[in-house]
Short mmCIF file of C-alpha atoms in Angstrom, two decimals:
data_model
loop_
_atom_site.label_atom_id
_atom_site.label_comp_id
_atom_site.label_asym_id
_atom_site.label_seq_id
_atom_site.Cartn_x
_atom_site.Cartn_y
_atom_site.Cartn_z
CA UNK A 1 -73.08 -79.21 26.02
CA UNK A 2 -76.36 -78.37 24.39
CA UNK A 3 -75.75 -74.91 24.54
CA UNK A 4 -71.94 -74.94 23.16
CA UNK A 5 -73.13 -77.53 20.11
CA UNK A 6 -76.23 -75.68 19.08
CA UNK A 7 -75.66 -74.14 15.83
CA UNK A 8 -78.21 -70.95 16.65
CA UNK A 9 -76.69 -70.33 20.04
CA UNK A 10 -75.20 -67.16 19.85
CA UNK A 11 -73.40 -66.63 23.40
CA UNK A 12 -73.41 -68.49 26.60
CA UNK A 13 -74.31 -65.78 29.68
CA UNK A 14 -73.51 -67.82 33.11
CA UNK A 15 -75.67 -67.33 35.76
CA UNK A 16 -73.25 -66.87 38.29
CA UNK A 17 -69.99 -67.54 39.60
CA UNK A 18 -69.06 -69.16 43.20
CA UNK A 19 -66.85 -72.78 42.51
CA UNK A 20 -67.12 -75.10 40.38
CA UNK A 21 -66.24 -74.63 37.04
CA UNK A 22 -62.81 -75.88 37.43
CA UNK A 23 -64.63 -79.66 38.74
CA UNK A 24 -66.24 -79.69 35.32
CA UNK A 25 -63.56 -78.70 32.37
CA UNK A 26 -62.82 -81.34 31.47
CA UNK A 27 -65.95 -83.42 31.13
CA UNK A 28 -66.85 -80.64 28.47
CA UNK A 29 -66.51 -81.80 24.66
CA UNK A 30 -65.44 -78.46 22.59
CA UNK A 31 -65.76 -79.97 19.49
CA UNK A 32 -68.96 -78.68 18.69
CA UNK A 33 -68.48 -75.48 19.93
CA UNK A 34 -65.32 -75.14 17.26
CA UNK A 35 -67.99 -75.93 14.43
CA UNK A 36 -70.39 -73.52 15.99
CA UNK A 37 -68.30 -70.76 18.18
CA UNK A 38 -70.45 -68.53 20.19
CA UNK A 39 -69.82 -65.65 22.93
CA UNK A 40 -69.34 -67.38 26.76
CA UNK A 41 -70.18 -64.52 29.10
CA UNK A 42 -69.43 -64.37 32.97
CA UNK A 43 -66.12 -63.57 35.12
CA UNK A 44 -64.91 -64.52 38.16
CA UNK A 45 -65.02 -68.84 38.66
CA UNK A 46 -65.88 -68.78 34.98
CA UNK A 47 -62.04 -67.66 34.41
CA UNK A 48 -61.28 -71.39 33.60
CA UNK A 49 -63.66 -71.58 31.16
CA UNK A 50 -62.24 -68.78 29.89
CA UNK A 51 -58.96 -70.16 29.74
CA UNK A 52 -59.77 -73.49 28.30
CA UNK A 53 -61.56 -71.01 25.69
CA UNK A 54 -58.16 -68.99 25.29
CA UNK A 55 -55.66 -71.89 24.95
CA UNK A 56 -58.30 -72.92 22.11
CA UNK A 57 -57.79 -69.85 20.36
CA UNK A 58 -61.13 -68.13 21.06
CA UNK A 59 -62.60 -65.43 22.28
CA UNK A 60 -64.67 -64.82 25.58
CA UNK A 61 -66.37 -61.83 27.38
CA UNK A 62 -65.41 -60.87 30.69
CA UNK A 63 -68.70 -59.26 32.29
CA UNK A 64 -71.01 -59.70 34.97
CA UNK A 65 -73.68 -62.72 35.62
CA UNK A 66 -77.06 -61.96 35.77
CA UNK A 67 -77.47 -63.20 39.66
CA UNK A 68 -76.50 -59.46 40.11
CA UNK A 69 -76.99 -57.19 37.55
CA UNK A 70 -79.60 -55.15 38.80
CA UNK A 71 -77.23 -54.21 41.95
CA UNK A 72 -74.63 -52.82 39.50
CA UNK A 73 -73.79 -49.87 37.46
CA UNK A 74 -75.73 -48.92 34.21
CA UNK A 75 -72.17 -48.97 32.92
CA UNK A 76 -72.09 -52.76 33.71
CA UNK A 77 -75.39 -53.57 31.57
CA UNK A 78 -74.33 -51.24 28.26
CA UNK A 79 -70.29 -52.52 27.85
CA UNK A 80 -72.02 -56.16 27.87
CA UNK A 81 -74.63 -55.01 25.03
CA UNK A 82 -71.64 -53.14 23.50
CA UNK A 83 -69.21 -56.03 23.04
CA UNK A 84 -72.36 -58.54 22.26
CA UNK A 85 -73.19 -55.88 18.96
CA UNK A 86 -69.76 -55.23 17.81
CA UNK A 87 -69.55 -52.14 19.03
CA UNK A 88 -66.31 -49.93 19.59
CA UNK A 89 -66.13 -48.82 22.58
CA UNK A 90 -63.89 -47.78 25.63
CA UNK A 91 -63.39 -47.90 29.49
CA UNK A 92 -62.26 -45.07 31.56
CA UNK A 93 -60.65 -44.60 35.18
CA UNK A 94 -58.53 -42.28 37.26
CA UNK A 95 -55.41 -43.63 37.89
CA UNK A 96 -53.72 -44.86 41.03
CA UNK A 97 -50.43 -43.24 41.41
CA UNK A 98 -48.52 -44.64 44.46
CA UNK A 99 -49.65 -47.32 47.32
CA UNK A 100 -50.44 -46.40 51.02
CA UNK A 101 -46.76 -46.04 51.59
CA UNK A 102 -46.11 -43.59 48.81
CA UNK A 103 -44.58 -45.89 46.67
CA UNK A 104 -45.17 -45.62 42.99
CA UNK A 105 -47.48 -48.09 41.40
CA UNK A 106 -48.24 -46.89 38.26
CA UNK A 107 -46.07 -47.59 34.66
CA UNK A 108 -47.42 -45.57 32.21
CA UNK A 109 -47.98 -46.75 28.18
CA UNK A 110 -49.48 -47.54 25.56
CA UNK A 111 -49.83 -51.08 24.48
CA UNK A 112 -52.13 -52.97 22.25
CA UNK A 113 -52.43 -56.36 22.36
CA UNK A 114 -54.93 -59.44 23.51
CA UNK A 115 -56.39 -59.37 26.73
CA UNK A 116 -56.63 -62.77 28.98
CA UNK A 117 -56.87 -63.66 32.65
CA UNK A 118 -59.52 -62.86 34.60
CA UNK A 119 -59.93 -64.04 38.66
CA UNK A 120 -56.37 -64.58 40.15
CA UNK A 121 -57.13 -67.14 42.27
CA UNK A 122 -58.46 -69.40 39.30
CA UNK A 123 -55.92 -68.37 37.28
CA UNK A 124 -53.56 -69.58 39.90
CA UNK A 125 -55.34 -72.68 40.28
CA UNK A 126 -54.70 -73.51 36.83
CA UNK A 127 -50.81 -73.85 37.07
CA UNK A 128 -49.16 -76.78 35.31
CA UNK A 129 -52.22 -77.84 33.69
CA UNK A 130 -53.42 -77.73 29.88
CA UNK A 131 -55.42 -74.62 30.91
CA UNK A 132 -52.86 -72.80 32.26
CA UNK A 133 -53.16 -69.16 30.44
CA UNK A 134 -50.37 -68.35 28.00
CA UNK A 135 -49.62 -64.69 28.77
CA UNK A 136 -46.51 -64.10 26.68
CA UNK A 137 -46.94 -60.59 24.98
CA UNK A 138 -50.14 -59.81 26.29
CA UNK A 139 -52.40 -57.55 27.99
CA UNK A 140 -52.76 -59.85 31.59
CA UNK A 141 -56.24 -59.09 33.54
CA UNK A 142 -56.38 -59.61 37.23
CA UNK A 143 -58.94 -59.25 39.65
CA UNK A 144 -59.84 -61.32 42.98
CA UNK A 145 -62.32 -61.15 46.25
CA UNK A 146 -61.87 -61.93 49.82
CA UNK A 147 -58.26 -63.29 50.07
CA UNK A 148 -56.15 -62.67 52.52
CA UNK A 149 -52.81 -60.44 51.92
CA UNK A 150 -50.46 -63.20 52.17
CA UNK A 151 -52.65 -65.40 49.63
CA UNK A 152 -52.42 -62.60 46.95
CA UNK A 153 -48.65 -62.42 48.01
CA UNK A 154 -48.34 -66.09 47.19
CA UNK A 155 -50.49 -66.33 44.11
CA UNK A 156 -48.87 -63.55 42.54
CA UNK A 157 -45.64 -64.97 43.49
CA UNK A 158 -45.85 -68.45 41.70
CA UNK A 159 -47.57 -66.41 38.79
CA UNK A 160 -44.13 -64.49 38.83
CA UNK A 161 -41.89 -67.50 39.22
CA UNK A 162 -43.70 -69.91 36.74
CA UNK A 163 -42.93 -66.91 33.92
CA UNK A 164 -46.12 -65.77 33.16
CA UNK A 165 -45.62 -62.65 34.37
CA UNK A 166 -42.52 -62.38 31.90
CA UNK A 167 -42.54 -60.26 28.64
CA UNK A 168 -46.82 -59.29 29.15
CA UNK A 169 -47.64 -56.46 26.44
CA UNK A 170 -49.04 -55.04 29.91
CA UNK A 171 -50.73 -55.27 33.66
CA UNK A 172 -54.38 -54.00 34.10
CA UNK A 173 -55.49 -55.00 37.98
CA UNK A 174 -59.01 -54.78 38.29
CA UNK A 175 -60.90 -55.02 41.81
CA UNK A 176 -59.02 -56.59 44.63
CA UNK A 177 -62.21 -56.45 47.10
CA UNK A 178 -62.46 -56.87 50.46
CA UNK A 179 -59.48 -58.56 50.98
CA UNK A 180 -58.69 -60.11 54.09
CA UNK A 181 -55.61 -59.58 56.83
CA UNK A 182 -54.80 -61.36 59.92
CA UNK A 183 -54.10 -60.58 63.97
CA UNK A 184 -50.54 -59.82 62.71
CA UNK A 185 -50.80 -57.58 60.09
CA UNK A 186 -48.99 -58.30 56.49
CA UNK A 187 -48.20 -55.71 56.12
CA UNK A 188 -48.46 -54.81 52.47
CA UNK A 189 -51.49 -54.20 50.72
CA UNK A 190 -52.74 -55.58 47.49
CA UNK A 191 -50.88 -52.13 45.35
CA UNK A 192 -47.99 -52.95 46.85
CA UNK A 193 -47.84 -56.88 46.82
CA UNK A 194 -48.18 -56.77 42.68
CA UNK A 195 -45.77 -54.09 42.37
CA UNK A 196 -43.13 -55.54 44.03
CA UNK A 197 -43.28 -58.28 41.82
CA UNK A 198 -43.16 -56.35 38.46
CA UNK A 199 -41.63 -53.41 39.31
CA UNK A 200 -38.16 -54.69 37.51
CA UNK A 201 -40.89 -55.03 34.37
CA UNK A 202 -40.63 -52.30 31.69
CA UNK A 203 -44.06 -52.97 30.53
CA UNK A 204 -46.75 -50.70 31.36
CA UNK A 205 -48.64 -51.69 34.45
CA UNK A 206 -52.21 -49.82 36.42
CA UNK A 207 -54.36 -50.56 39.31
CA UNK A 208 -57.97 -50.21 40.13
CA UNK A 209 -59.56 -50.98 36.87
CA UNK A 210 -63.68 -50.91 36.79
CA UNK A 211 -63.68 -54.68 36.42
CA UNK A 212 -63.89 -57.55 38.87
CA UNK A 213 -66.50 -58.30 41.99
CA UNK A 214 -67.22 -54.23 42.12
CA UNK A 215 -70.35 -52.09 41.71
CA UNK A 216 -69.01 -50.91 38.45
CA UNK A 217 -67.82 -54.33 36.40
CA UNK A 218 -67.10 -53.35 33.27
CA UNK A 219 -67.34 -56.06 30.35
CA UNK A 220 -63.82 -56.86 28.00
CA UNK A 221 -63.22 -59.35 25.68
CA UNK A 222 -60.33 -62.05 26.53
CA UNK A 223 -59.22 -63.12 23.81
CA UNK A 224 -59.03 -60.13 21.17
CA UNK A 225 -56.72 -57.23 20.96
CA UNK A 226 -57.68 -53.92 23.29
CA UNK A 227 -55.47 -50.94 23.39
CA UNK A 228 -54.69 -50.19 26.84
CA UNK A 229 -53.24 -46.05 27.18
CA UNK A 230 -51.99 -44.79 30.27
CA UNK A 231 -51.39 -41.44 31.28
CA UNK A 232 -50.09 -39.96 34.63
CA UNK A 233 -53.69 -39.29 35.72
CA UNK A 234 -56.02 -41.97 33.49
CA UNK A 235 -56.40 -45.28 32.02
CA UNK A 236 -58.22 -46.28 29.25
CA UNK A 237 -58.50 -49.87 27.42
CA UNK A 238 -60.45 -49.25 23.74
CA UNK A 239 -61.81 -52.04 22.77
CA UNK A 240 -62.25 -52.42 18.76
CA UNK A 241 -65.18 -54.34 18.34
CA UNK A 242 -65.42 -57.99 17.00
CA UNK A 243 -67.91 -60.69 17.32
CA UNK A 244 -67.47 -64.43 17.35
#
């Protein structure tokens, strides 16, 4: 509370993620933090204080804690100092045409439009609450770690069937990491799972996205407009610079 009050505070950086956040919400008091807004930096169980942030109307930065920023990419460190200093500046990756069974994965676009989301297991968590994340006509961000197949299958499944996965500006899926099958396999992988539930979608829609619990976590801003392009054989989300 100190930190979100205090008038010189200029951005939040959480130290790491793990569980937790969600416990906390709403013992938090914003009020100050409206008189005094500031840059909250972190990703992954910080996603609900991202949303609570979101449904407030401000801005957050997705980016890596410093628990582990040594073990990542330089790339990791500079989009952080980039967004921080209102710098322009973009993020880059080869697309992901088709899943393991061939099966095309990839809508191509371009779109711009507000980013929000973040972890899809907290943003699943947050379902029927005041936090939930309104996603209507925008750019939705998902990434997750260490879930099994048929717990992706069933998050993004009540994503899809409470609407939120309805009339996005577009679909950027960033690292789905080590995830997790059983003695009798799913049978679909993570590519596959998501597809199948926006494939109906006309919006544009790509995979494997330097963000999320990966070497290379690339810091966005929730919360502000990005553009997202995507071409046959690369993705790239520009993000225009703005500063709380």
């Amino acid at each position: 509370k100190w930190a979100l009050d205090h008038p010189k505070v200029k951005a939040i950086w959480c130290a790491r993620g793990g569980y937790g956040t969600i416990r906390i919400l709403d013992e938090v008091n914003f009020k100050g933090f409206k008189q005094h807004p500031k840059w909250v930096i972190g990703y992954s169980d910080v996603t609900a204080l991202h949303a609570r942030l979101q449904n407030l109307g401000w801005a957050s930065l997705h980016g890596q804690m410093p628990l582990a920023l040594g073990e990542k990419t330089q790339a990791t460190a500079q989009t952080i100092e980039q967004a921080l200093t209102c710098n322009i500046y973009s993020i880059e990756w080869p697309v992901v045409n088709s899943g393991c069974d061939g099966t095309l994965i990839t809508r191509t676009g371009q779109v711009t439009a507000p980013v929000v989301g973040g972890n899809l297991s907290l943003i699943y968590s947050l379902l029927g609450s005041q936090d939930a994340i309104p996603t209507r006509g925008k750019i939705l961000l998902i990434e997750d770690l260490d879930e099994y197949l048929y717990h992706i299958d069933r998050m993004i499944y009540a994503l899809k069937r409470s609407g939120m996965l309805e009339g996005l500006a577009g679909l950027i899926v960033g690292g789905m990491t080590d995830m997790k099958d059983q003695e009798i396999p799913f049978g679909y992988d993570p590519y596959q799972i998501i597809w199948a539930a926006v494939a109906h979608e006309a919006y544009p829609v790509v995979f494997d996205a330097p963000i999320g619990h990966l070497a290379d976590n690339r810091a966005i801003p929730l919360g502000l407009p990005c553009t997202l392009t995507i071409s046959p054989d690369k993705a790239e989300i520009m993000v225009h610079g703005k500063a709380q």
